[in-house]
Short mmCIF file of C-alpha atoms and ligand atoms in Angstrom, two decimals:
data_model
loop_
_atom_site.label_atom_id
_atom_site.label_comp_id
_atom_site.label_asym_id
_atom_site.label_seq_id
_atom_site.Cartn_x
_atom_site.Cartn_y
_atom_site.Cartn_z
CA MET A 1 -32.49 6.48 27.07
CA SER A 2 -32.45 5.98 30.84
CA ARG A 3 -30.68 2.97 32.32
CA LYS A 4 -33.97 1.84 33.82
CA ILE A 5 -35.67 1.78 30.41
CA ALA A 6 -32.66 0.07 28.78
CA ARG A 7 -32.74 -2.64 31.45
CA TYR A 8 -36.49 -3.05 31.07
CA LEU A 9 -36.18 -3.52 27.30
CA ALA A 10 -33.31 -5.98 27.76
CA GLU A 11 -35.31 -8.09 30.20
CA HIS A 12 -38.77 -7.89 28.59
CA THR A 13 -39.99 -8.46 25.08
CA VAL A 14 -42.60 -5.78 24.52
CA GLU A 15 -45.10 -6.02 21.71
CA THR A 16 -44.31 -3.05 19.48
CA PRO A 17 -44.99 -0.22 19.10
CA CYS A 18 -44.92 0.49 22.83
CA LEU A 19 -44.19 3.58 24.90
CA VAL A 20 -42.01 2.90 27.96
CA VAL A 21 -41.91 5.72 30.50
CA ASP A 22 -39.44 6.04 33.38
CA LEU A 23 -41.39 7.64 36.24
CA ASP A 24 -38.16 8.68 37.96
CA ILE A 25 -37.50 11.04 35.06
CA ILE A 26 -41.00 12.50 35.36
CA ALA A 27 -40.20 13.29 39.00
CA GLN A 28 -36.74 14.58 38.14
CA ASN A 29 -38.06 16.91 35.42
CA TYR A 30 -40.74 18.22 37.76
CA LYS A 31 -38.26 18.92 40.55
CA ARG A 32 -35.79 20.56 38.19
CA LEU A 33 -38.46 22.93 36.88
CA ALA A 34 -39.73 23.67 40.39
CA LYS A 35 -36.20 24.66 41.33
CA ALA A 36 -35.70 26.75 38.17
CA VAL A 37 -38.90 28.79 38.70
CA PRO A 38 -39.17 28.67 42.50
CA LEU A 39 -41.83 31.38 42.73
CA ALA A 40 -44.26 29.67 40.37
CA ARG A 41 -46.96 27.13 41.14
CA ILE A 42 -46.72 24.28 38.66
CA PHE A 43 -49.85 23.14 36.85
CA TYR A 44 -48.90 20.05 34.82
CA ALA A 45 -50.65 20.10 31.43
CA VAL A 46 -52.51 16.81 31.68
CA LYS A 47 -52.97 16.50 27.93
CA ALA A 48 -49.25 15.84 27.40
CA ASN A 49 -49.52 12.45 29.11
CA PRO A 50 -52.53 11.75 31.31
CA ALA A 51 -51.52 8.20 32.37
CA ALA A 52 -52.48 7.42 35.97
CA PRO A 53 -48.90 6.63 37.10
CA VAL A 54 -47.69 9.99 35.78
CA LEU A 55 -50.49 11.86 37.56
CA GLY A 56 -49.76 9.89 40.74
CA VAL A 57 -46.07 10.81 40.82
CA LEU A 58 -46.83 14.49 40.19
CA ARG A 59 -49.70 14.56 42.68
CA ASP A 60 -47.42 13.20 45.39
CA LEU A 61 -44.79 15.82 44.55
CA GLY A 62 -47.36 18.56 45.12
CA SER A 63 -48.11 19.51 41.53
CA ASN A 64 -51.31 21.17 40.37
CA PHE A 65 -52.98 20.22 37.10
CA ASP A 66 -54.10 22.14 34.03
CA THR A 67 -56.91 20.44 32.16
CA ALA A 68 -58.37 20.79 28.69
CA SER A 69 -61.78 19.16 29.17
CA ILE A 70 -64.30 17.98 31.75
CA TYR A 71 -63.02 14.47 31.05
CA GLU A 72 -59.51 15.37 32.16
CA ILE A 73 -61.01 17.02 35.25
CA GLU A 74 -62.95 13.83 36.10
CA HIS A 75 -59.76 11.84 35.47
CA CYS A 76 -57.78 13.99 37.92
CA LEU A 77 -60.52 13.87 40.57
CA ALA A 78 -60.67 10.09 40.21
CA HIS A 79 -56.97 9.97 41.04
CA ASN A 80 -57.31 11.85 44.33
CA ILE A 81 -56.40 15.26 43.00
CA GLY A 82 -58.54 17.85 44.77
CA PRO A 83 -60.43 20.47 42.73
CA GLU A 84 -58.38 23.26 44.33
CA ARG A 85 -55.39 21.83 42.45
CA ILE A 86 -57.12 21.87 39.07
CA SER A 87 -57.46 24.65 36.49
CA PHE A 88 -59.75 24.48 33.47
CA GLY A 89 -57.29 26.00 31.02
CA SER A 90 -59.07 25.51 27.73
CA THR A 91 -60.58 28.67 26.27
CA ILE A 92 -63.14 26.60 24.34
CA LYS A 93 -65.58 25.01 26.76
CA LYS A 94 -69.24 23.98 26.65
CA GLU A 95 -71.31 25.79 29.26
CA CYS A 96 -72.52 22.48 30.69
CA ASP A 97 -68.90 21.41 31.19
CA ILE A 98 -68.05 24.68 32.96
CA ALA A 99 -71.04 24.07 35.24
CA ALA A 100 -69.96 20.48 35.89
CA ALA A 101 -66.41 21.56 36.74
CA PHE A 102 -67.74 24.30 39.02
CA ALA A 103 -70.06 21.85 40.77
CA ARG A 104 -67.07 19.63 41.47
CA GLY A 105 -65.19 22.52 43.06
CA VAL A 106 -62.95 23.81 40.26
CA ARG A 107 -62.54 27.58 40.67
CA LEU A 108 -59.88 28.61 38.15
CA PHE A 109 -60.85 29.08 34.50
CA ALA A 110 -59.34 30.49 31.29
CA PHE A 111 -61.08 32.53 28.62
CA ASP A 112 -60.20 34.64 25.59
CA SER A 113 -63.55 35.85 24.26
CA GLU A 114 -66.75 37.67 25.15
CA ALA A 115 -68.96 34.62 24.59
CA GLU A 116 -66.80 32.47 26.85
CA ILE A 117 -66.92 34.99 29.68
CA GLN A 118 -70.70 35.12 29.39
CA LYS A 119 -70.76 31.34 29.86
CA LEU A 120 -68.41 31.60 32.85
CA GLY A 121 -70.55 34.34 34.41
CA ARG A 122 -73.61 32.10 34.24
CA ALA A 123 -72.04 28.73 35.02
CA ALA A 124 -69.18 29.58 37.40
CA PRO A 125 -70.30 32.64 39.42
CA GLY A 126 -67.51 34.22 41.44
CA ALA A 127 -64.79 31.99 39.98
CA GLN A 128 -61.24 33.18 39.40
CA VAL A 129 -60.79 33.75 35.69
CA PHE A 130 -57.75 34.66 33.63
CA CYS A 131 -57.58 36.01 30.11
CA ARG A 132 -55.29 34.43 27.57
CA ILE A 133 -53.57 36.92 25.33
CA TYR A 134 -52.50 36.23 21.80
CA PHE A 135 -48.79 35.62 21.37
CA GLU A 136 -46.88 35.05 18.17
CA SER A 137 -44.89 31.94 19.01
CA ALA A 138 -41.64 32.64 17.18
CA GLY A 139 -38.99 30.05 17.96
CA ALA A 140 -41.50 27.31 18.77
CA ASP A 141 -41.39 24.04 16.85
CA TRP A 142 -45.05 23.40 17.67
CA PRO A 143 -46.74 26.85 17.71
CA LEU A 144 -49.95 27.51 19.63
CA SER A 145 -50.54 31.01 18.40
CA LYS A 146 -53.42 31.57 16.00
CA LYS A 147 -56.14 29.56 17.63
CA PHE A 148 -55.88 30.97 21.15
CA GLY A 149 -55.77 34.28 22.92
CA CYS A 150 -56.96 37.79 22.12
CA SER A 151 -55.37 41.20 21.65
CA LEU A 152 -54.28 43.33 24.60
CA ASP A 153 -57.03 45.94 24.20
CA MET A 154 -59.67 43.23 23.97
CA ALA A 155 -58.21 41.44 26.99
CA ALA A 156 -58.47 44.66 29.01
CA ASP A 157 -62.15 45.01 28.10
CA LEU A 158 -62.91 41.34 28.76
CA LEU A 159 -61.28 41.40 32.19
CA THR A 160 -63.28 44.52 33.03
CA ARG A 161 -66.40 42.80 31.78
CA ALA A 162 -65.57 39.74 33.90
CA LYS A 163 -65.85 41.85 37.01
CA GLU A 164 -69.20 43.28 35.91
CA LEU A 165 -70.45 39.72 35.43
CA GLY A 166 -69.60 38.80 39.01
CA LEU A 167 -66.41 36.92 38.25
CA ASP A 168 -63.02 37.47 39.87
CA PRO A 169 -60.65 38.86 37.19
CA HIS A 170 -57.61 37.08 38.51
CA GLY A 171 -54.93 37.44 35.89
CA VAL A 172 -53.45 36.94 32.45
CA SER A 173 -52.07 33.91 30.63
CA PHE A 174 -50.09 33.29 27.49
CA HIS A 175 -48.35 30.37 25.83
CA VAL A 176 -45.10 31.08 24.00
CA GLY A 177 -45.58 27.98 21.82
CA SER A 178 -44.73 24.38 22.52
CA GLN A 179 -41.12 23.20 22.19
CA GLN A 180 -40.01 26.80 22.53
CA THR A 181 -36.29 26.90 21.76
CA ASP A 182 -35.81 30.59 22.66
CA PRO A 183 -36.04 31.45 26.39
CA ALA A 184 -36.17 35.18 25.49
CA GLN A 185 -39.77 34.78 24.26
CA TRP A 186 -41.11 34.99 27.82
CA ASP A 187 -39.61 38.46 28.17
CA LEU A 188 -41.64 39.70 25.18
CA ALA A 189 -44.83 38.13 26.48
CA LEU A 190 -44.26 39.49 29.99
CA GLY A 191 -43.76 42.99 28.62
CA LYS A 192 -47.23 42.83 27.05
CA THR A 193 -48.68 41.31 30.20
CA LYS A 194 -47.34 44.16 32.32
CA MET A 195 -48.99 46.70 30.00
CA LEU A 196 -52.28 44.93 30.56
CA PHE A 197 -51.78 44.97 34.33
CA THR A 198 -51.21 48.74 34.16
CA THR A 199 -54.31 49.35 32.01
CA LEU A 200 -56.46 47.38 34.41
CA GLN A 201 -55.01 49.14 37.41
CA GLU A 202 -56.08 52.45 35.87
CA ARG A 203 -59.58 51.02 35.71
CA GLY A 204 -59.50 50.05 39.36
CA ILE A 205 -58.88 46.33 38.85
CA ASP A 206 -55.85 44.76 40.51
CA LEU A 207 -54.82 41.65 38.66
CA LYS A 208 -52.96 39.15 40.83
CA MET A 209 -51.65 36.34 38.66
CA VAL A 210 -49.57 35.71 35.55
CA ASN A 211 -49.81 32.30 33.94
CA LEU A 212 -46.57 31.77 32.00
CA GLY A 213 -47.92 28.74 30.10
CA GLY A 214 -45.87 25.81 28.86
CA GLY A 215 -43.27 25.72 26.10
CA PHE A 216 -40.46 24.07 28.06
CA PRO A 217 -38.77 21.75 25.57
CA ALA A 218 -37.88 18.09 25.34
CA ARG A 219 -34.66 16.94 23.71
CA TYR A 220 -35.32 16.07 20.08
CA ARG A 221 -32.70 16.27 17.31
CA LYS A 222 -31.71 19.86 18.00
CA ARG A 223 -29.78 20.73 21.16
CA ILE A 224 -31.70 22.97 23.54
CA PRO A 225 -30.80 25.10 26.56
CA GLY A 226 -31.26 23.50 29.99
CA THR A 227 -34.24 24.06 32.26
CA GLU A 228 -32.08 26.31 34.44
CA THR A 229 -31.51 28.68 31.50
CA TYR A 230 -35.26 28.95 30.99
CA GLY A 231 -35.80 29.54 34.69
CA GLU A 232 -33.21 32.32 34.80
CA ALA A 233 -34.60 34.04 31.69
CA ILE A 234 -38.14 33.89 33.06
CA MET A 235 -37.33 35.10 36.57
CA LYS A 236 -35.20 37.92 35.15
CA ALA A 237 -38.02 38.99 32.82
CA VAL A 238 -40.61 38.89 35.60
CA THR A 239 -38.44 41.09 37.81
CA LYS A 240 -37.62 43.43 34.93
CA HIS A 241 -41.28 44.09 34.15
CA PHE A 242 -42.92 43.85 37.57
CA GLY A 243 -40.15 45.08 39.86
CA ASN A 244 -41.05 44.68 43.51
CA GLU A 245 -44.72 44.05 42.88
CA LEU A 246 -44.40 40.47 41.75
CA PRO A 247 -47.69 38.81 40.80
CA ALA A 248 -48.47 35.21 41.71
CA LEU A 249 -46.95 33.01 39.00
CA ILE A 250 -48.12 29.81 37.34
CA VAL A 251 -46.33 27.60 34.83
CA GLU A 252 -48.02 24.85 32.84
CA PRO A 253 -45.39 22.43 31.59
CA GLY A 254 -46.47 19.41 29.57
CA ARG A 255 -43.72 18.42 27.18
CA GLY A 256 -40.99 19.64 29.54
CA VAL A 257 -42.10 17.17 32.22
CA ALA A 258 -43.20 14.15 30.18
CA GLY A 259 -41.29 14.34 26.89
CA ASP A 260 -37.86 13.06 27.88
CA ALA A 261 -39.26 10.48 30.29
CA GLY A 262 -40.34 7.96 27.65
CA ILE A 263 -39.19 6.12 24.55
CA ILE A 264 -41.21 4.22 21.98
CA GLN A 265 -39.96 0.77 21.07
CA THR A 266 -40.77 0.12 17.41
CA GLU A 267 -39.88 -2.44 14.78
CA VAL A 268 -38.85 -2.16 11.14
CA VAL A 269 -41.62 -3.70 9.02
CA LEU A 270 -40.16 -3.12 5.57
CA ILE A 271 -37.19 -1.55 3.82
CA SER A 272 -37.56 -0.93 0.10
CA GLN A 273 -36.53 1.11 -2.92
CA LYS A 274 -38.94 2.53 -5.46
CA ASP A 275 -36.60 2.16 -8.44
CA TYR A 276 -33.15 0.65 -9.11
CA ASP A 277 -31.17 3.89 -8.93
CA ALA A 278 -33.17 5.46 -6.07
CA LYS A 279 -31.12 7.77 -3.85
CA LYS A 280 -33.10 7.00 -0.71
CA ARG A 281 -34.39 3.83 0.91
CA TRP A 282 -37.90 3.77 2.32
CA VAL A 283 -37.94 2.51 5.90
CA TYR A 284 -41.39 1.58 7.20
CA LEU A 285 -41.79 1.35 10.98
CA ASP A 286 -44.72 -0.19 12.82
CA ILE A 287 -45.62 3.28 14.13
CA GLY A 288 -46.51 6.37 12.13
CA LYS A 289 -48.59 9.51 12.27
CA PHE A 290 -51.72 7.61 13.31
CA GLY A 291 -50.00 5.36 15.83
CA GLY A 292 -48.87 8.19 18.10
CA LEU A 293 -46.45 10.40 16.17
CA PRO A 294 -48.69 13.08 14.61
CA GLU A 295 -46.28 15.76 15.81
CA THR A 296 -44.16 14.75 12.82
CA MET A 297 -46.74 16.71 10.81
CA ASP A 298 -44.77 19.00 8.45
CA GLU A 299 -41.76 17.34 10.13
CA ALA A 300 -42.22 19.79 13.02
CA ILE A 301 -40.99 17.57 15.83
CA LYS A 302 -37.83 15.70 14.84
CA TYR A 303 -37.41 12.71 17.14
CA ARG A 304 -34.04 11.09 17.70
CA LEU A 305 -33.96 7.47 16.56
CA VAL A 306 -31.75 4.67 17.88
CA THR A 307 -31.03 1.49 15.93
CA PRO A 308 -28.92 -1.60 16.71
CA HIS A 309 -26.37 -0.54 14.04
CA ASP A 310 -25.67 3.05 15.04
CA GLY A 311 -22.13 4.17 14.26
CA LYS A 312 -21.85 1.99 11.15
CA PRO A 313 -22.13 3.45 7.60
CA ALA A 314 -25.50 5.02 6.98
CA GLY A 315 -27.52 6.21 4.00
CA LYS A 316 -30.39 8.56 3.28
CA VAL A 317 -33.88 7.35 4.08
CA ILE A 318 -37.51 8.29 3.96
CA ILE A 319 -39.18 7.10 7.16
CA ALA A 320 -42.84 6.15 7.06
CA GLY A 321 -45.56 4.50 9.09
CA PRO A 322 -47.35 1.24 8.37
CA THR A 323 -50.83 2.45 7.34
CA CYS A 324 -52.33 2.63 3.88
CA ASP A 325 -52.44 6.41 3.91
CA GLU A 326 -50.24 8.67 1.83
CA VAL A 327 -49.84 11.24 4.66
CA ASP A 328 -48.40 8.59 6.95
CA VAL A 329 -44.81 9.60 6.17
CA LEU A 330 -42.73 10.77 9.14
CA TYR A 331 -39.59 12.26 7.60
CA GLU A 332 -38.68 12.94 3.99
CA LYS A 333 -37.09 16.42 3.99
CA SER A 334 -35.32 16.56 7.34
CA GLY A 335 -32.20 14.69 6.29
CA TYR A 336 -32.53 11.49 8.29
CA ASP A 337 -29.86 8.83 7.70
CA LEU A 338 -30.13 5.27 8.95
CA PRO A 339 -27.48 2.49 8.93
CA LEU A 340 -27.15 0.48 5.74
CA ASP A 341 -27.20 -2.70 7.86
CA LEU A 342 -30.68 -1.91 9.17
CA ALA A 343 -32.90 -4.92 8.49
CA VAL A 344 -36.55 -5.91 8.61
CA GLY A 345 -37.40 -6.95 12.17
CA ASP A 346 -34.80 -4.69 13.82
CA LYS A 347 -35.95 -2.73 16.85
CA VAL A 348 -35.77 1.05 16.54
CA GLN A 349 -36.26 3.33 19.54
CA VAL A 350 -37.91 6.74 19.23
CA LEU A 351 -36.39 8.85 22.00
CA SER A 352 -38.10 11.55 24.09
CA ALA A 353 -41.54 10.32 23.10
CA GLY A 354 -43.23 10.59 26.51
CA ALA A 355 -45.42 13.58 25.61
CA TYR A 356 -48.17 13.94 23.03
CA THR A 357 -48.00 10.35 21.77
CA THR A 358 -50.30 7.84 23.51
CA THR A 359 -53.37 10.06 23.52
CA TYR A 360 -52.69 11.17 19.96
CA SER A 361 -52.78 7.63 18.63
CA SER A 362 -55.84 6.70 16.61
CA VAL A 363 -58.34 4.11 17.72
CA GLY A 364 -58.11 1.36 15.16
CA PHE A 365 -57.20 3.18 11.95
CA ASN A 366 -56.39 0.35 9.51
CA GLY A 367 -57.15 -1.99 12.43
CA PHE A 368 -53.99 -1.10 14.34
CA PRO A 369 -54.58 -0.90 18.11
CA PRO A 370 -53.80 2.28 20.05
CA LEU A 371 -50.23 2.73 21.25
CA ARG A 372 -49.34 0.37 24.10
CA GLU A 373 -47.82 1.98 27.19
CA VAL A 374 -45.75 0.79 30.16
CA TYR A 375 -44.79 2.87 33.21
CA ILE A 376 -41.83 1.73 35.28
C1 PLP B 1 -50.77 22.38 25.78
C2 PLP B 1 -50.78 23.44 26.80
C3 PLP B 1 -49.75 23.51 27.73
C4 PLP B 1 -48.54 22.62 27.71
O1 PLP B 1 -47.65 23.04 26.75
P1 PLP B 1 -46.20 22.39 26.62
O2 PLP B 1 -45.57 23.16 25.54
O3 PLP B 1 -46.37 20.95 26.34
O4 PLP B 1 -45.52 22.59 27.92
C5 PLP B 1 -49.84 24.48 28.71
N1 PLP B 1 -50.89 25.34 28.77
C6 PLP B 1 -51.90 25.30 27.88
C7 PLP B 1 -53.02 26.25 28.02
C8 PLP B 1 -51.87 24.36 26.87
O5 PLP B 1 -52.86 24.32 25.99
#
């Protein structure tokens, strides 16, 4: 937890659960990544944390923005981000939304299917388009593999088709999976990308851009390599596959920029046992899967927790949220221990919770309000 957040929590009583984000860390993470991949333009993935103060900091640092819907595009435009700094990176768009984005000046779009490129041809004539290729996201704690992208041979045909439809076949994108713990994955994806570049070249189409996606990790329970290690692995892989003919590069970090910048202040609502010789205590927090932590689904993302009694004897626990829903259990199998002194009313901090939390929280399930948020 940053000193700024610790001081804020010491001086203010926040109504819990509440996300507190240190904007200096947002800036720091952005600058560190920009330095690690100096040749790439950064498009911040707005969906990770679209709060106005976060967008403002990144806008002023010169970032571009990758959006997932017309609503995120409107949101960026409303915060003085010009359309030339926005990409419409979702591969699943309504034609009317493509037209609306185009009318507002957005000129960079993703696709991964024939039907989508037809829509783009009609609604965004002449726009720069890039094809997302399928990539098995081994090593990612939050994979993004099955739902997006297409095969290499299909991508080659779709990019060719894009040109016939009057679009500008600009490049190729992939996403190695979110919270990617293995920097070598980019090398595999770039190898495939280069093959596609070669195929297209043989057909007389010169692709110009590679979108390296997101995947840069936040620090959860498991230790991860530093941003610099990712940068080195990526730049080495780009040079290995493209040699002297380097394409324009884009990265789309979401979690890697916003994740470590925030913590969620929560409170223990109940601690109980289900029978007298139970091996584990149940600890119920005032936040759960519906309150902003759905990435605990299948215990995929394992947040670090801080309690007032850390360092004292601890025992096994099952950690759950406050709603009347059986799936609202955060951790049962991942081996979480919490101090035996932990008591009802204690504050517990969920670390590195700045990405994929506020916008994931439900609107009023069981009557609980959406996750509160503070930006300092
Ligand atoms: C979600 C998403 C990102 C951000 O991914 P992170 O792993 O959070 O960095 C980037 N690009 C696309 C297309 C996405 O859908």
